[in-house]
PDB file of C-alpha atoms in Angstrom:
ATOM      1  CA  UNK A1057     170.410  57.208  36.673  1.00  0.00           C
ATOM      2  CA  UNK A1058     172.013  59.568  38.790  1.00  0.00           C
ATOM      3  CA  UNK A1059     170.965  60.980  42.325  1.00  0.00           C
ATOM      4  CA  UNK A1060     168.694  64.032  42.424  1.00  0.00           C
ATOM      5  CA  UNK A1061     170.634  67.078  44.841  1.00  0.00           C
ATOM      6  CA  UNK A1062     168.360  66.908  47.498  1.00  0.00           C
ATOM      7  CA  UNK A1063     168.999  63.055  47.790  1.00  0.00           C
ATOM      8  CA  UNK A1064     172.356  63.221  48.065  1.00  0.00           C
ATOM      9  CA  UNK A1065     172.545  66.550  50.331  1.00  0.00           C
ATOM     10  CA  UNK A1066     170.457  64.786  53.211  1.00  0.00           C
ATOM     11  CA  UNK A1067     171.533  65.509  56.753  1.00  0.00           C
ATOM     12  CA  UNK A1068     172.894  62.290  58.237  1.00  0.00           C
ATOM     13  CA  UNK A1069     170.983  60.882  61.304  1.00  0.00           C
ATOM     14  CA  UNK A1070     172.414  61.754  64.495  1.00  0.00           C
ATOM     15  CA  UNK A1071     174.512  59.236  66.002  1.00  0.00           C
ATOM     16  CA  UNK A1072     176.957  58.509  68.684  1.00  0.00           C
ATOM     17  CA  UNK A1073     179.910  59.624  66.395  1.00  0.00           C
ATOM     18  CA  UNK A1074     178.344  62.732  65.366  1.00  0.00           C
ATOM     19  CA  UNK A1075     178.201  64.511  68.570  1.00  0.00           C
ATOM     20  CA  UNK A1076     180.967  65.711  70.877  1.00  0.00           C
ATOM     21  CA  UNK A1077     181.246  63.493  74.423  1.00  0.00           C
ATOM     22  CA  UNK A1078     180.171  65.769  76.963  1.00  0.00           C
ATOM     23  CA  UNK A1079     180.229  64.949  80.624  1.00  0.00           C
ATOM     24  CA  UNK A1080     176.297  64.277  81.166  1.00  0.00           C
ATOM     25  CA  UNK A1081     176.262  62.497  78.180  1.00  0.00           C
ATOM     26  CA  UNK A1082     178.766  59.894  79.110  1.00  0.00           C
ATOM     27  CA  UNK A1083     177.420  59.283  82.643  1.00  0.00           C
ATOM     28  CA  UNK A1084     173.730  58.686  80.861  1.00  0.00           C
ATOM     29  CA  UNK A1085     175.436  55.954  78.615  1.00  0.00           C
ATOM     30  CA  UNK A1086     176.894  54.450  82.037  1.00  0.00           C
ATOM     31  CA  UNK A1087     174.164  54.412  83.652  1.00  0.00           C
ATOM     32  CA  UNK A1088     172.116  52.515  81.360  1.00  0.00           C
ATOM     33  CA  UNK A1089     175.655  50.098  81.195  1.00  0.00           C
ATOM     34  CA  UNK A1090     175.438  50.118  84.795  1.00  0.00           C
ATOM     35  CA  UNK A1091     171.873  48.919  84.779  1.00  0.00           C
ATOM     36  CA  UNK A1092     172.502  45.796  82.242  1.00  0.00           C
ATOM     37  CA  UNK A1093     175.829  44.794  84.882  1.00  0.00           C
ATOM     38  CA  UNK A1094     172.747  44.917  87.902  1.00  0.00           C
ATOM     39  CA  UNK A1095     171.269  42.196  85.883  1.00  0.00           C
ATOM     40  CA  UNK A1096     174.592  39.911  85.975  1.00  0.00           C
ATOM     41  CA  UNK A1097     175.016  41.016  89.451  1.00  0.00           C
ATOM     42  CA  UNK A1098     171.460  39.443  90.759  1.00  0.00           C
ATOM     43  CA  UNK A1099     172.486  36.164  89.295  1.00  0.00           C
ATOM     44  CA  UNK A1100     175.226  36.361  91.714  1.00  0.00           C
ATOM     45  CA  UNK A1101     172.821  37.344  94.465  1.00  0.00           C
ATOM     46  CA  UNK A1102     170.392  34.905  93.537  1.00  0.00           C
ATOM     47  CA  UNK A1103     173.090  31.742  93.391  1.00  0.00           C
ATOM     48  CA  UNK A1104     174.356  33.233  96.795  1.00  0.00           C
ATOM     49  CA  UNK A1105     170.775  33.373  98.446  1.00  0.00           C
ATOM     50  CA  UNK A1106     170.385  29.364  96.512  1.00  0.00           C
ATOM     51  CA  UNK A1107     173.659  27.773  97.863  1.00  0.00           C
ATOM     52  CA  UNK A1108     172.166  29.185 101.550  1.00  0.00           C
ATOM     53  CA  UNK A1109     169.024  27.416 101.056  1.00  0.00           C
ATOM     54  CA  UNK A1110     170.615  24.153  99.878  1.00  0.00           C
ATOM     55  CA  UNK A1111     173.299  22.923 101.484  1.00  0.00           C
ATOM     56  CA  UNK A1112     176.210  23.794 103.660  1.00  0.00           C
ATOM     57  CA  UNK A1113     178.177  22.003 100.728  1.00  0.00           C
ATOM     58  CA  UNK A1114     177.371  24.252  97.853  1.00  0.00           C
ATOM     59  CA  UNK A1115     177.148  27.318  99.752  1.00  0.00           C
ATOM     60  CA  UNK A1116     181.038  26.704 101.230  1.00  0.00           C
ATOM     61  CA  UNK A1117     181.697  26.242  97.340  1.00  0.00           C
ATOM     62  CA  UNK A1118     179.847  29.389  96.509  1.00  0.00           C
ATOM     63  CA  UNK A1119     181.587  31.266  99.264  1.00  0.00           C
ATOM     64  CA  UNK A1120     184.820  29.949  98.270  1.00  0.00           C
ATOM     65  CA  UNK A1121     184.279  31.185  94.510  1.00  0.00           C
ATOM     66  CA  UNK A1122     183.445  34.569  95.825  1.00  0.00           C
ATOM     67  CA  UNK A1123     185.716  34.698  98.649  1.00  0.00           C
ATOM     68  CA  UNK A1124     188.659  34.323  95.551  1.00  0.00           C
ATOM     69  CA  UNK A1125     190.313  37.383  94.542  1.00  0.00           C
ATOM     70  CA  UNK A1126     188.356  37.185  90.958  1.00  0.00           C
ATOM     71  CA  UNK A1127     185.387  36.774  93.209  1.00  0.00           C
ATOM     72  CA  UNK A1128     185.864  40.018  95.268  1.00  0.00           C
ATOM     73  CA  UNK A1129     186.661  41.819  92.269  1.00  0.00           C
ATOM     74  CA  UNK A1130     183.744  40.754  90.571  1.00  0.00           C
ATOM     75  CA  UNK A1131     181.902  41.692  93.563  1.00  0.00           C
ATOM     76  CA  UNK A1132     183.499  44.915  94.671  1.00  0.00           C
ATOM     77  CA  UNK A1133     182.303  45.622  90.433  1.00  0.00           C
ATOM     78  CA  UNK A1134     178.854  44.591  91.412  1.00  0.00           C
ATOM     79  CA  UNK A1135     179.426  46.870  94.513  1.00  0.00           C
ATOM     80  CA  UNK A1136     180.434  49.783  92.688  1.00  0.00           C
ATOM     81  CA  UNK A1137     177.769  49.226  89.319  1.00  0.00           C
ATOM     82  CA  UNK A1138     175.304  49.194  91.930  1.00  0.00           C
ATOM     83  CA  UNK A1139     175.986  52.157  93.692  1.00  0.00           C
ATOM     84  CA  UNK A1140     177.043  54.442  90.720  1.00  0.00           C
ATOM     85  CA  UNK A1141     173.059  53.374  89.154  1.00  0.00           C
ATOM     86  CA  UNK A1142     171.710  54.482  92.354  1.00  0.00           C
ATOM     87  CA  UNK A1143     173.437  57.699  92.038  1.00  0.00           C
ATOM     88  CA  UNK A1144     172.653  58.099  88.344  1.00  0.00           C
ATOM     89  CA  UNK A1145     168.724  57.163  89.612  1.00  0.00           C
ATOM     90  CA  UNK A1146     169.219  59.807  91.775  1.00  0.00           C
ATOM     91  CA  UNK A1147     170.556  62.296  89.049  1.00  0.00           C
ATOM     92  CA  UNK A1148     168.053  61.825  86.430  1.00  0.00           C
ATOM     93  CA  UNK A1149     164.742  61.920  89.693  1.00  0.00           C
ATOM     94  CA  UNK A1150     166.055  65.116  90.198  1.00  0.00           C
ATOM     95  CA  UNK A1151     166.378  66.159  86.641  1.00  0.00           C
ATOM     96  CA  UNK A1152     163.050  64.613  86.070  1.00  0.00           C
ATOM     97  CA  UNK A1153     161.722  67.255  89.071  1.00  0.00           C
ATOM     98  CA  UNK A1154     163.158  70.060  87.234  1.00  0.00           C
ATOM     99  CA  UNK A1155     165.870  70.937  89.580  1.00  0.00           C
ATOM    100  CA  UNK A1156     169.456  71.193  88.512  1.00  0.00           C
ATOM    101  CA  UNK A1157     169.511  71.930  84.687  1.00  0.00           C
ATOM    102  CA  UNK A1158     171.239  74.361  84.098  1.00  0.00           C
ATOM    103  CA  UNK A1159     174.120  73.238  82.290  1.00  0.00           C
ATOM    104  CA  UNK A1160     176.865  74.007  84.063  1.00  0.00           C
ATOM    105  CA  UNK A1161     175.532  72.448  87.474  1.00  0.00           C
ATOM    106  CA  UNK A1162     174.438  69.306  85.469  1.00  0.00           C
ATOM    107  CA  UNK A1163     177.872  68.956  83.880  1.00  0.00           C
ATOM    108  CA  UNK A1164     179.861  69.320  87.661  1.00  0.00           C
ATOM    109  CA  UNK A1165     177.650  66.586  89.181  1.00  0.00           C
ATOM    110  CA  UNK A1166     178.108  64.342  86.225  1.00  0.00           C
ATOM    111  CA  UNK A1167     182.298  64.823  86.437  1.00  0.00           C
ATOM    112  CA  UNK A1168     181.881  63.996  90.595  1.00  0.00           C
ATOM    113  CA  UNK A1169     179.448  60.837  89.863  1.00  0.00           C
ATOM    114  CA  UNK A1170     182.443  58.425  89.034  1.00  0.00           C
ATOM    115  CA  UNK A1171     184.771  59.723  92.027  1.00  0.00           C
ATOM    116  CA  UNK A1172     181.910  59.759  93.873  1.00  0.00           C
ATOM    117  CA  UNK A1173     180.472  56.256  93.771  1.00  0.00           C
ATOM    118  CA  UNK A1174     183.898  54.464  93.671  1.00  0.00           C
ATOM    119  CA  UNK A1175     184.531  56.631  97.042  1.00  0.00           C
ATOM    120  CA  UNK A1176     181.347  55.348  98.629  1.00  0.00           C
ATOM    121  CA  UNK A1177     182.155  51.537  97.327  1.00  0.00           C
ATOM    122  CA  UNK A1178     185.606  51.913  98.437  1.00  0.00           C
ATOM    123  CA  UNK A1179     183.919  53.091 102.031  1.00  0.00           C
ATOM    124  CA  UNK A1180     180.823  50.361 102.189  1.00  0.00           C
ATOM    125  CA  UNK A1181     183.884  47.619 101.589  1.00  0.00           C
ATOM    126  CA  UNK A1182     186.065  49.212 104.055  1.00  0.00           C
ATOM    127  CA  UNK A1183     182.556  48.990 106.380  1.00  0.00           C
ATOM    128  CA  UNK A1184     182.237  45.633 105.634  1.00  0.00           C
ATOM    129  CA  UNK A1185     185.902  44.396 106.260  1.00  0.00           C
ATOM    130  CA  UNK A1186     185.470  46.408 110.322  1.00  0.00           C
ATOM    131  CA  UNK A1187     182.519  45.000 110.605  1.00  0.00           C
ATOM    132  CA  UNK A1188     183.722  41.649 109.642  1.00  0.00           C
ATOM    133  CA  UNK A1189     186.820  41.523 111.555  1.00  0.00           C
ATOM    134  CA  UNK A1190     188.886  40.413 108.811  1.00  0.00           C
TER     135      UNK A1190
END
């Protein structure tokens, strides 16, 4: 038997591959990547907050781990998943309110969201370093 026209002239379903990355579209998908990394990043927390409530032992092992240059990288990641969420949170309230859709306002704040949030992670670790004395 062989396909009738209109069978094999359907429309494919819209996918990823179909449409052209745009800006706004690519900081949505990060966002919601950003989100899932939040959830590997409150393990962390919560084996932090743990080790404190344990023992001095565990918690020097736990703050040796992290202390590590894989640590801080993993954490300055954390840092900077967190903070580029928050601004996507931010982004989409806004949106949400109405304000700021017109597309070529929505596209400039979604090209500044990546510079932006690794300059404020860069700044909070710079913070933290002064305020830590080290």
């Amino acid at each position: 038997m062989s396909k009738s026209a209109a069978t094999r002239a359907r429309p494919l379903s819209p996918h990823l591959f179909i449409y052209k990355p745009i800006p706004t579209m690519m900081m949505s998908i990060v966002h919601r990547i950003t989100g899932v990394a939040l959830y590997f990043g409150i393990v962390l927390f919560a084996v932090w907050l743990l080790a404190a409530a344990t023992s001095q032992e565990w918690f020097d092992t736990i703050s040796a781990v992290y202390g590590s240059w894989i640590g801080r990288l993993i954490l300055f990641g954390f840092t900077w998943a967190l903070l580029h969420h928050m601004l996507g949170g931010i982004r989409h309230f806004v949106m949400d309110a109405g304000l700021g859709l017109e597309k070529h306002f929505s596209t400039r704040v979604a090209v500044a969201m990546p510079f932006v949030s690794v300059a404020l992670t860069i700044i909070l670790w710079v913070i933290g370093y002064l305020a830590r004395g080290a």
